[in-house]
CSV table of C-alpha atoms and ligand atoms in Angstrom, one decimal:
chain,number,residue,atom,x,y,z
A,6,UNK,CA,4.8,1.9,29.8
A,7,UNK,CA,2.7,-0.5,27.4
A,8,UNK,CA,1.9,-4.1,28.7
A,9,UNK,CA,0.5,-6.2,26.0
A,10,UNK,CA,-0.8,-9.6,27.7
A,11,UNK,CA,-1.2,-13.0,26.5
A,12,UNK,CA,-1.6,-12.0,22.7
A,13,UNK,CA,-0.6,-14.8,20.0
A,14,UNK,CA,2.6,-12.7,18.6
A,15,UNK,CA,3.1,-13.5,15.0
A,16,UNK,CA,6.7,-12.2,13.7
A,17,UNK,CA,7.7,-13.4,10.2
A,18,UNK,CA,11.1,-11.7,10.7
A,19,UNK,CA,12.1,-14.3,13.3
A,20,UNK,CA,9.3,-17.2,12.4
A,21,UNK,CA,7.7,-16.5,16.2
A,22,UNK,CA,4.5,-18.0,16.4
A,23,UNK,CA,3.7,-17.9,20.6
A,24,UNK,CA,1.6,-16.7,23.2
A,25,UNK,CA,3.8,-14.2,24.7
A,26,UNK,CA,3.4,-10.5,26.7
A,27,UNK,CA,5.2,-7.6,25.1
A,28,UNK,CA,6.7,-4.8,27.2
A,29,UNK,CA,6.7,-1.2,25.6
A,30,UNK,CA,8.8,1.6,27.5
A,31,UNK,CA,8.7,4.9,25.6
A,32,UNK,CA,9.1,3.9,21.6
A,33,UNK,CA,10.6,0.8,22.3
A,34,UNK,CA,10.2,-2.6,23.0
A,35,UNK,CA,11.9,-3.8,26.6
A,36,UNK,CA,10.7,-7.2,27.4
A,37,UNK,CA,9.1,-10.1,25.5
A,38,UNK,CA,8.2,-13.3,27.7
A,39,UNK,CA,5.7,-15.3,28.7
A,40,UNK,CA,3.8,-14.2,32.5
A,41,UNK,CA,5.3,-10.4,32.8
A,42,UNK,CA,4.2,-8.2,35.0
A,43,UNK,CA,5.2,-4.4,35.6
A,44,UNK,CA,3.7,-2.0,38.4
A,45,UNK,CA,2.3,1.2,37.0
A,46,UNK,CA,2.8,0.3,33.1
A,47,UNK,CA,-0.9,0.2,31.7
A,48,UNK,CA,-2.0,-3.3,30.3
A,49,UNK,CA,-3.8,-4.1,27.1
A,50,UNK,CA,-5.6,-7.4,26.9
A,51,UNK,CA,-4.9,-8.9,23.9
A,52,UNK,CA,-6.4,-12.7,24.4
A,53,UNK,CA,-7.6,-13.8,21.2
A,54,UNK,CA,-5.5,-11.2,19.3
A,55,UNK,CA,-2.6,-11.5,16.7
A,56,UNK,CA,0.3,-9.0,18.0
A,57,UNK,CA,2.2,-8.0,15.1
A,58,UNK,CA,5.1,-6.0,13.9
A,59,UNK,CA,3.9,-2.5,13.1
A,60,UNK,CA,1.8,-2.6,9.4
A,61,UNK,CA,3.4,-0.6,7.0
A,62,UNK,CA,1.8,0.6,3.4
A,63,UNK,CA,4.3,1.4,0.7
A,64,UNK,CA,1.4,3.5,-1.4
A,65,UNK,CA,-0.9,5.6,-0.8
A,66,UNK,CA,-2.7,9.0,-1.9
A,67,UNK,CA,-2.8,12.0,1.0
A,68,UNK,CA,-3.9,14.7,-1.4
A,69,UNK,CA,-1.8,17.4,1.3
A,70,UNK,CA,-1.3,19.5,0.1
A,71,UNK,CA,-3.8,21.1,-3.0
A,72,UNK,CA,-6.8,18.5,-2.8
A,73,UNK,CA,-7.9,19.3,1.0
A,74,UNK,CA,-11.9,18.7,0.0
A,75,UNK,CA,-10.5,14.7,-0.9
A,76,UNK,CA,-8.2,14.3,2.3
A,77,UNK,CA,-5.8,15.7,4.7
A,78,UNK,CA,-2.9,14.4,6.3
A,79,UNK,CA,-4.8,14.2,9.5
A,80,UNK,CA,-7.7,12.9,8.4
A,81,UNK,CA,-6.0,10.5,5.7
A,82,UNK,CA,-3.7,9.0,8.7
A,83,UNK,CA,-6.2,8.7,10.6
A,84,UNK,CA,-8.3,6.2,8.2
A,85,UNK,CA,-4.5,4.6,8.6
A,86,UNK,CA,-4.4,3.8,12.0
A,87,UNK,CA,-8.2,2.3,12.1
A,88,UNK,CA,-6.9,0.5,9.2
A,89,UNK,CA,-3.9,-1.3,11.6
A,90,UNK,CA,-1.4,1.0,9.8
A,91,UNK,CA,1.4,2.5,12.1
A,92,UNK,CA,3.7,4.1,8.6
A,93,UNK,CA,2.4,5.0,5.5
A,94,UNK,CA,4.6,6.5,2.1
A,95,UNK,CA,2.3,9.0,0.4
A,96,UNK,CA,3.0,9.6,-3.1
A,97,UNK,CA,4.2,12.9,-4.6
A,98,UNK,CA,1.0,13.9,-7.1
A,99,UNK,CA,0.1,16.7,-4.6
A,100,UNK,CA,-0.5,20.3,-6.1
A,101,UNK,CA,2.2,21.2,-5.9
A,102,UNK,CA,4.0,17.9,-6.9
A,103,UNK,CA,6.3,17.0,-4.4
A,104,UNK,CA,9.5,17.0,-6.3
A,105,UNK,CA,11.9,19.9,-4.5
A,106,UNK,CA,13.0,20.1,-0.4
A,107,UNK,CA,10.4,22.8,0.7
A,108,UNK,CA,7.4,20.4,-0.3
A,109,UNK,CA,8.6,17.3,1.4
A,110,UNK,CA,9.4,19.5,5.0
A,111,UNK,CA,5.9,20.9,4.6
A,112,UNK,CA,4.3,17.0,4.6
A,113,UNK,CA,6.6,16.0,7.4
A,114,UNK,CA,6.4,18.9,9.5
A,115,UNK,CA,2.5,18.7,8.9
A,116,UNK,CA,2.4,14.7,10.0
A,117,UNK,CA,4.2,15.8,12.9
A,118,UNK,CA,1.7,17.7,14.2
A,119,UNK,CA,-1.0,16.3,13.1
A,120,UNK,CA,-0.5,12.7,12.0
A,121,UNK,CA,-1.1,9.3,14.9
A,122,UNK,CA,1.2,7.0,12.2
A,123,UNK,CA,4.5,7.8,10.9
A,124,UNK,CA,4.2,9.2,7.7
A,125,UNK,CA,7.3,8.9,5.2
A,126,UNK,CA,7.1,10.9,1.7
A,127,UNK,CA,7.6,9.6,-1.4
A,128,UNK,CA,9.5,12.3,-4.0
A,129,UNK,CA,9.0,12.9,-7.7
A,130,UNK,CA,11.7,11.1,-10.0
A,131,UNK,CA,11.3,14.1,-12.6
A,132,UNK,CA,10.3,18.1,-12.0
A,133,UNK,CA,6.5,17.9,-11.8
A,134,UNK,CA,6.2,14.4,-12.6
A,135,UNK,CA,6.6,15.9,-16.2
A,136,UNK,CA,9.0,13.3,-17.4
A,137,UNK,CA,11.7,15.9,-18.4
A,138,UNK,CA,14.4,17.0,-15.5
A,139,UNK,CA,15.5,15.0,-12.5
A,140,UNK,CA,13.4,16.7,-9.3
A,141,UNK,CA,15.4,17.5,-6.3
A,142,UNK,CA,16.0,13.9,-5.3
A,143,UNK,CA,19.3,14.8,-3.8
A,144,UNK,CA,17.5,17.9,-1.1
A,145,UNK,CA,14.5,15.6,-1.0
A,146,UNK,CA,16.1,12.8,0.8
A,147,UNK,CA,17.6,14.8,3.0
A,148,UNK,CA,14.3,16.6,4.2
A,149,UNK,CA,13.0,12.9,4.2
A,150,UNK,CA,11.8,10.9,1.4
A,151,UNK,CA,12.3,7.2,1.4
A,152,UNK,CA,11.9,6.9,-1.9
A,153,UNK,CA,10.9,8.0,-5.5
A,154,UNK,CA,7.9,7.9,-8.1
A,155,UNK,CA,6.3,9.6,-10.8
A,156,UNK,CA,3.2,8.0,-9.6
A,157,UNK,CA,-0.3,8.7,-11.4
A,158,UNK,CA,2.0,8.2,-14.4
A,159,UNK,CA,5.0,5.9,-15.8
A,160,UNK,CA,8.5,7.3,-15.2
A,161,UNK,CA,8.4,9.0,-19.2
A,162,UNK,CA,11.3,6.9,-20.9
A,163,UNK,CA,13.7,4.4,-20.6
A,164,UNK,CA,16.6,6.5,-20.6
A,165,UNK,CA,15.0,8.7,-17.9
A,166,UNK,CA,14.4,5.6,-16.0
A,167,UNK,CA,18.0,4.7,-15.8
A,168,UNK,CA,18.9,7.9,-14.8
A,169,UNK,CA,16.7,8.0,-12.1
A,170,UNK,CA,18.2,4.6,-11.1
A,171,UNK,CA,21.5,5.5,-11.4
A,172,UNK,CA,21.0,8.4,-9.1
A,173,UNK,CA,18.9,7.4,-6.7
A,174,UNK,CA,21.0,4.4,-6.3
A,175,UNK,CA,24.0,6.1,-5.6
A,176,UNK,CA,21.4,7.6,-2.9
A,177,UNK,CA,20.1,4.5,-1.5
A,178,UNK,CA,16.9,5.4,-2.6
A,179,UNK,CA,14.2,2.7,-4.3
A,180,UNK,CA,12.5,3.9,-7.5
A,181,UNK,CA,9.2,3.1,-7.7
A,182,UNK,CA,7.1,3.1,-11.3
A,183,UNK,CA,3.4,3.2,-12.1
A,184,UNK,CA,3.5,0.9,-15.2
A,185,UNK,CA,1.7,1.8,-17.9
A,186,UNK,CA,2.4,2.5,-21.8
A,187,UNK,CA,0.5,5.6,-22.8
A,188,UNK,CA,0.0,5.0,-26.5
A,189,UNK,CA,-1.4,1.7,-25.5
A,190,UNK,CA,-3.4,3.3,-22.5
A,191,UNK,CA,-5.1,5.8,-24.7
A,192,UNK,CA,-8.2,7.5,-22.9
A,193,UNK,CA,-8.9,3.7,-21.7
A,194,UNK,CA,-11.4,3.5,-18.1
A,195,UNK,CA,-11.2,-0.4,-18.0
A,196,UNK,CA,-9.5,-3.8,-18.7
A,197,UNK,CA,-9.8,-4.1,-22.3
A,198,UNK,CA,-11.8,-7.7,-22.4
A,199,UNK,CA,-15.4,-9.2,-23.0
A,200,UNK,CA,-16.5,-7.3,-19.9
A,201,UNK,CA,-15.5,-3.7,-21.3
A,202,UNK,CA,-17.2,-4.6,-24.6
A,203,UNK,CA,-20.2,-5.6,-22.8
A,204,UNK,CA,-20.3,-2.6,-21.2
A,205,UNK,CA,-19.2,-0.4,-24.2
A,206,UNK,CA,-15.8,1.4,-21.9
A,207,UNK,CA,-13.2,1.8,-24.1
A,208,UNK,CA,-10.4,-1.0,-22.8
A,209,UNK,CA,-6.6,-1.1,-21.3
A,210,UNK,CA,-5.3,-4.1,-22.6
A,211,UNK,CA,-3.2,-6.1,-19.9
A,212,UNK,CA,0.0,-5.2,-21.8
A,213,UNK,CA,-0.2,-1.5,-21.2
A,214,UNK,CA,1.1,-2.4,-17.8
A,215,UNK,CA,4.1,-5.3,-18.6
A,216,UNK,CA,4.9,-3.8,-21.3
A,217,UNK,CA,6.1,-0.8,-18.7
A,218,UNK,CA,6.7,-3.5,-16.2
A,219,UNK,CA,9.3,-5.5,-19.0
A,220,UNK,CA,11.1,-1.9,-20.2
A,221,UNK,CA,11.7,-1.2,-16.4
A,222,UNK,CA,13.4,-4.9,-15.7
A,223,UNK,CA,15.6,-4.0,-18.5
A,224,UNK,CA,16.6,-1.5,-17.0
A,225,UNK,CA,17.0,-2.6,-14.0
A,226,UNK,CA,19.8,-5.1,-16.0
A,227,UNK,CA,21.5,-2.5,-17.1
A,228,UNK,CA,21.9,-0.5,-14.2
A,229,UNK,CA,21.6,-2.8,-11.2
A,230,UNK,CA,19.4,-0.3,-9.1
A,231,UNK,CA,16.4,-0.7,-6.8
A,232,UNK,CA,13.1,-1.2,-8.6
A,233,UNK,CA,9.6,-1.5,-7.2
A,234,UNK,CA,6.4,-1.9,-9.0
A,235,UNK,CA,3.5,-0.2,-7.3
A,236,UNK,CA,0.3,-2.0,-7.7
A,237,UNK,CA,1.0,-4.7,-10.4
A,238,UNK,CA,-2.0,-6.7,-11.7
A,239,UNK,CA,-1.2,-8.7,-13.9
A,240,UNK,CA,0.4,-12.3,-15.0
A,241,UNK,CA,2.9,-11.2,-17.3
A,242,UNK,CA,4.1,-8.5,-15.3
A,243,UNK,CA,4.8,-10.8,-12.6
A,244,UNK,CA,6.4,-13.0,-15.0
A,245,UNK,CA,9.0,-10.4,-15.4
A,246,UNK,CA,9.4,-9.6,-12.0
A,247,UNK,CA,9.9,-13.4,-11.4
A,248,UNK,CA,12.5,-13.6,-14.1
A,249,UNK,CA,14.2,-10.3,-12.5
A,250,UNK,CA,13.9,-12.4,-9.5
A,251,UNK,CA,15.3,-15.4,-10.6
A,252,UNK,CA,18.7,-13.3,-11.9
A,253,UNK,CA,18.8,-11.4,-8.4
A,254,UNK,CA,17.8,-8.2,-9.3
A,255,UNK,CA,17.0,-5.9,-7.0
A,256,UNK,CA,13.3,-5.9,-8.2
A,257,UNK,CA,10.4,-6.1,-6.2
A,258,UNK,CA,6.4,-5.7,-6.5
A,259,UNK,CA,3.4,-4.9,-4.5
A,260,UNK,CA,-0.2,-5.7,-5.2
A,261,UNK,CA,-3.1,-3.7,-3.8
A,262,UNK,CA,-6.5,-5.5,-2.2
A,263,UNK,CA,-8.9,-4.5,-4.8
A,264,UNK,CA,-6.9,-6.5,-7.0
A,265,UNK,CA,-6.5,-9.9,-5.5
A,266,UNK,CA,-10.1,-9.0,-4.3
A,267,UNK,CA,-11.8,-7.9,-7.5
A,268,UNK,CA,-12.2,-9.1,-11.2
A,269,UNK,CA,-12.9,-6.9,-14.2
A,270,UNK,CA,-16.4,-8.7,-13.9
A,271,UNK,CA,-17.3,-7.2,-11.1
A,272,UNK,CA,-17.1,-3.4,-13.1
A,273,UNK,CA,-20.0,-1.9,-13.5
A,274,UNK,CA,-21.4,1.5,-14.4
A,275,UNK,CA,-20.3,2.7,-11.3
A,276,UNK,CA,-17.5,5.1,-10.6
A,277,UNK,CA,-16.5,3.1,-7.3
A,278,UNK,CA,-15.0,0.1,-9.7
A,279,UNK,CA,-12.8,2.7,-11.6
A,280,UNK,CA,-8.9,2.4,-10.9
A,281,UNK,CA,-6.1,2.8,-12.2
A,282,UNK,CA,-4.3,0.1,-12.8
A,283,UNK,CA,-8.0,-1.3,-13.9
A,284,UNK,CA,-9.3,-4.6,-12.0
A,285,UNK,CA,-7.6,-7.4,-14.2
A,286,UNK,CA,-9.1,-10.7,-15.6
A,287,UNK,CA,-9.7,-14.0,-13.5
A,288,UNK,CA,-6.5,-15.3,-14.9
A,289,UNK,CA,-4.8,-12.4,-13.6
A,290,UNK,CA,-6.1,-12.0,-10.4
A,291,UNK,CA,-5.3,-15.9,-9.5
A,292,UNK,CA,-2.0,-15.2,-11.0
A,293,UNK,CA,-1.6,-12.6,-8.1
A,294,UNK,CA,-3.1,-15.1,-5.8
A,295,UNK,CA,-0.4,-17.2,-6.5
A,296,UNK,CA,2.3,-15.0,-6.0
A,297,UNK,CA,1.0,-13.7,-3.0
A,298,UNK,CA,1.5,-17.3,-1.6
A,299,UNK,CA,4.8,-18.1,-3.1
A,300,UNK,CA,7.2,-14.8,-2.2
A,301,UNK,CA,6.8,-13.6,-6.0
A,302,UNK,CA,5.3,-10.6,-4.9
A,303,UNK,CA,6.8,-8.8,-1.9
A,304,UNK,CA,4.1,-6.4,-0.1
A,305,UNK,CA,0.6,-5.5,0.1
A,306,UNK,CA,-0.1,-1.7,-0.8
A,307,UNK,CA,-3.5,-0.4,-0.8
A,308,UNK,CA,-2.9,2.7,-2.8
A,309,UNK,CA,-5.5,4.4,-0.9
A,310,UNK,CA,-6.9,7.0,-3.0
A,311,UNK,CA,-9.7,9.4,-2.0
A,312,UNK,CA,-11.5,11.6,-4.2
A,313,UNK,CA,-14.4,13.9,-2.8
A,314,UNK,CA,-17.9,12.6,-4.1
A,315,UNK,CA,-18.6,15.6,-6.8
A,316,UNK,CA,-15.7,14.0,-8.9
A,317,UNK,CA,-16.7,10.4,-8.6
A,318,UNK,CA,-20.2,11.5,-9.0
A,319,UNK,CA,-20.2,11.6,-13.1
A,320,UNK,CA,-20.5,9.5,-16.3
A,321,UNK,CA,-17.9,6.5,-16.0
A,322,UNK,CA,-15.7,8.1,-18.6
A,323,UNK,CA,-14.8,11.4,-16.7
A,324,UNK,CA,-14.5,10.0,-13.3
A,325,UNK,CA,-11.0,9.8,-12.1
A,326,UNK,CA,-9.2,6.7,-11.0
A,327,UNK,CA,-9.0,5.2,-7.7
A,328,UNK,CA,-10.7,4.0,-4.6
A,329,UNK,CA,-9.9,4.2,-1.0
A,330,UNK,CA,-8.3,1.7,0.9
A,331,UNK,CA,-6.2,1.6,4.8
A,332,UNK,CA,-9.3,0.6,6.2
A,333,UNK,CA,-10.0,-2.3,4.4
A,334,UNK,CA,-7.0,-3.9,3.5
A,335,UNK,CA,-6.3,-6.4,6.1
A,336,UNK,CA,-10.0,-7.6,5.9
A,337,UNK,CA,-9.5,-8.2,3.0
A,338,UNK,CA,-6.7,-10.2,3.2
A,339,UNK,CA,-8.1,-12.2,5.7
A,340,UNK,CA,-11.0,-12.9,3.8
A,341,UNK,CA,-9.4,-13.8,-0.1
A,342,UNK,CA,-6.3,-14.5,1.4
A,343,UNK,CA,-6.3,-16.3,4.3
A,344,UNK,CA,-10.0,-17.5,5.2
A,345,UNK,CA,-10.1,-19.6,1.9
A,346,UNK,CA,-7.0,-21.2,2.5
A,347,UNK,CA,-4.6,-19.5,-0.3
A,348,UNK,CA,-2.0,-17.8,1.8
A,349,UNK,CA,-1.2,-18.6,5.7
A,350,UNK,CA,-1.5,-16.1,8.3
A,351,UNK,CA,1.9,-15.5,8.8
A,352,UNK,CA,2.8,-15.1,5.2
A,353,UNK,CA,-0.5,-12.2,5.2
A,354,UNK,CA,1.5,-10.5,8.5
A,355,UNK,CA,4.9,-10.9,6.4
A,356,UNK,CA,2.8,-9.0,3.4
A,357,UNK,CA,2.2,-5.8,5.5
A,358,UNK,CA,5.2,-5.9,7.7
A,359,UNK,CA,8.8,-7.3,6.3
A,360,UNK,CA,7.8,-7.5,3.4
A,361,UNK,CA,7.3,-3.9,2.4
A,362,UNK,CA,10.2,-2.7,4.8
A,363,UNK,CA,12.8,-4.8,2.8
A,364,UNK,CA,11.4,-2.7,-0.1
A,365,UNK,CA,12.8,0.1,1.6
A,366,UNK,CA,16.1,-1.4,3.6
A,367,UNK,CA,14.6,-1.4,6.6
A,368,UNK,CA,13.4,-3.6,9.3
A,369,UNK,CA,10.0,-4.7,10.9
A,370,UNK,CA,10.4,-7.3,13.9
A,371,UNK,CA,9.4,-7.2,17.6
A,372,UNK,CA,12.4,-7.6,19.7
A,373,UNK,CA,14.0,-5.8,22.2
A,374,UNK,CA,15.1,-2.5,21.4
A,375,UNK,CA,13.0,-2.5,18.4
A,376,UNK,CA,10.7,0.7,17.6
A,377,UNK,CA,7.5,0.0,19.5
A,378,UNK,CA,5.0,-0.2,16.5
A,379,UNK,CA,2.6,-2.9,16.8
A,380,UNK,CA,-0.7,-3.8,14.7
A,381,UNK,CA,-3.2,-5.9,17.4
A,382,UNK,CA,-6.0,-7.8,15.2
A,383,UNK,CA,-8.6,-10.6,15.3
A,384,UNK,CA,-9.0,-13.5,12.9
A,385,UNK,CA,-12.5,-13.8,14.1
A,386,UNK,CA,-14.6,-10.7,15.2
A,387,UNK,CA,-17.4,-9.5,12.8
A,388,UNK,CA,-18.2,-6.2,11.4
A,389,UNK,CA,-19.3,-4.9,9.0
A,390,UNK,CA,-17.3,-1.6,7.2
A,391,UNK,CA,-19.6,1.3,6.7
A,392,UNK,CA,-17.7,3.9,4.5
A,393,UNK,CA,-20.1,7.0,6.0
A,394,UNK,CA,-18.2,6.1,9.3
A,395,UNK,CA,-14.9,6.0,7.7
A,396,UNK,CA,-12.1,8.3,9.2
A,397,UNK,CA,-10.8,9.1,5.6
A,398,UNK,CA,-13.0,12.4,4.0
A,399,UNK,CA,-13.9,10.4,1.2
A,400,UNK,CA,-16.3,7.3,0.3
A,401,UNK,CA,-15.3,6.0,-2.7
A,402,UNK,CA,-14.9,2.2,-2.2
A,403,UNK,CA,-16.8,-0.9,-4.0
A,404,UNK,CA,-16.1,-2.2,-0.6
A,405,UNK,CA,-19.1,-0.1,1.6
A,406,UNK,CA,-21.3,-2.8,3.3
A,407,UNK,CA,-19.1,-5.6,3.2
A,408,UNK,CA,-19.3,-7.7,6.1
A,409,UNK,CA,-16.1,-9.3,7.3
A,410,UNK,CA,-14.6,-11.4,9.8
A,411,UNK,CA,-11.9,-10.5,11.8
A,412,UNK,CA,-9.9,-7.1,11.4
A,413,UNK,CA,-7.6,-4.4,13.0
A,414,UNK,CA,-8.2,-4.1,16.8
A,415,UNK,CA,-5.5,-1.8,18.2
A,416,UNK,CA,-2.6,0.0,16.2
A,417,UNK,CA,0.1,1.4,18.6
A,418,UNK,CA,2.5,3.8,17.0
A,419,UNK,CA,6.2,4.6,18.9
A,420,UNK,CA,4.3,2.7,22.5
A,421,UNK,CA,1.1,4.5,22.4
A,422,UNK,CA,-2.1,3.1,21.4
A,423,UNK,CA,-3.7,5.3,18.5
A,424,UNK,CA,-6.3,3.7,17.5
A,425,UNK,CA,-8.5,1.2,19.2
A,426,UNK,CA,-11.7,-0.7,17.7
A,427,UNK,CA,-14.3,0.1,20.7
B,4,ZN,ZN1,-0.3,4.5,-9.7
B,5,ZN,ZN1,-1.1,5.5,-6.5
């Protein structure tokens, strides 16, 4: 037995905003109150702490199994639950691709023994991510993905699209898509803008992404299904999600920290500003700002995605996309988000909790009987992130030697603690 004292419990699922003691016996939760006390259960101090529901992180990159040098499920889930994470969905670009039943048991069966967080697999809409045949989504669900994506690219076509929709709703299953046009795309490494001409990258203009973005919303008319967009960053892909929205579609969105955080200003000739989607204009990032604050956009992901320092280490051009991310992401939050006054604390919480588990029809509350995942952190304590300490094998973030106030404390994962800021 867990007893969490005197911690300010924040729960957008029920608006609870009190100083309260939580009671963890085995994975669930068994009391809440104010003053509890319980011989022999161990206590955790949390005075001056937000307790939350459990964090959860719709997106992110394990590289387990094929890219073992960049991370491992151990080592990835690990940077997870330092990062306040107690469930993370990793994405199916693994080598092999996980689109068929053997690959998806390998990842859970390997998370099970090796894995503090809960760790739920996302599948492959098509056969290799090839944008041809329907993968196994059928066998994959039942060895346990949550949902599917062709993630790294878009799902190939429209018609694909809706039958990927049309199946994995008759499934249950969300469909996640990585928007991008490829003929627009084209070899690109940044925001096309006056910042990629400066720097002489060749440019991805904004409208690779919504023009994906407004295709999929189309679809999503004609078929009714589950949408999500993974890591949208810009205006007028939120303007579509907003309109989908508006009609009650079934469509949601997630936007990582790097770009609510980060402008296509800040790229420079360094392979640690290089990600895919690319880091969007002003406009577009206070777009995202904006419908972080008013419910447009449903979760933060961080689309944590480590690559070992011998492929980051090269000309702009060649290096491939993506940065790392659990460790960083409610920092940042705090700090863009909430420290400046943009979004309030409990809408944050809501970002990382509710928020992503309605993406997948589920639930994230603390009351009793719930599943005993909690995230503990501060508003207030300072550090500073170093990414040579990072649990994750790789060190590719803009974000190394950012000094921050307040961050994960604790993460506790089915009643246990598994990670604990000393
Ligand atoms: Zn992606
Ligand atoms: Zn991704």
């Amino acid at each position: 037995m867990l007893l969490i004292k005197n911690g300010r419990v924040l729960d957008p699922a029920t608006k609870t905003d009190a100083t309260l003691d939580v009671l963890l016996d085995g994975d669930r939760i068994s009391k809440i109150g104010a003053n509890l006390s319980r011989n022999g259960a161990e206590t955790f101090d949390a005075s001056g702490l937000i307790v939350a529901p459990g964090f959860l992180d719709l997106h992110c990159h394990l590289r387990e199994p094929g890219q073992e040098l960049s991370e491992t499920i151990e080592t990835g889930t690990r940077a997870a639950a330092r990062g306040g994470f107690t469930a993370v969905c990793c994405m199916p670009n693994t080598q092999p691709v996980n689109d068929n039943a053997s690959v998806t048991s390998r990842i859970v069966d390997r998370a099970a023994r090796s894995s503090p967080v809960r760790v739920w697999p996302i599948g492959a809409a098509s056969m290799g991510s090839q944008g041809q045949a329907l993968a196994e989504i059928s066998a994959m669900k039942a060895a346990g993905i949550i949902a599917v994506s062709d993630d790294g690219k878009p799902i190939a076509t429209a018609r694909l699209m809706r039958q990927v929709m049309e199946y994995c709703d008759s499934l249950g299953l969300p469909v996640i898509d990585h928007c991008e046009d490829p003929s627009l795309f084209a070899g690109g490494v940044m925001r096309e803008g006056p910042q990629s001409l400066r720097l002489g990258l060749k440019g991805i203009p904004a409208q690779s992404e919504s023009i994906c973005v407004g295709r999929d919303v189309d679809v999503a008319l004609l078929t009714g299904a589950r949408l999500h967009i993974a890591h949208l960053s810009t205006r007028r892909s939120l303007d579509y999600v907003r309109w989908a929205k508006e009609r009650g579609l079934r469509v949601t969105c997630e936007v990582t920290p790097h770009h609510f955080t980060l402008t296509d200003e800040d790229v420079r000739y360094d392979t640690r500003y290089k990600m895919n989607p690319p880091l969007a204009s002003r406009a577009d990032r206070d777009a995202l700002i904006a419908g972080l604050a008013d419910g447009s956009i449903d979760a933060i992901a961080t689309d944590h995605a480590p690559h070992h320092a011998a492929s980051k280490d090269v000309e702009f051009d060649r290096a491939p996309f993506g940065i790392t991310g659990f460790e960083t992401a409610l920092a940042l939050g705090l700090a863009e988000l909430v420290h400046p006054g943009k979004v309030s604390l409990m809408r944050l919480v809501e970002l990382f909790t509710c928020g992503p588990a309605r993406v997948l029809g589920i639930q994230r509350t603390i009351a009793v009987g719930e599943i005993a995942d909690l995230t503990l952190f501060s508003t207030t304590h300072e550090w500073t992130f170093r990414a040579a300490d990072s649990a994750s094998k790789s060190r590719n973030t803009p974000f190394d030697g950012r000094s921050f106030r307040g961050g994960p404390m604790a993460t506790v994962v089915g009643g246990r603690i598994v990670s604990r800021r000393p």
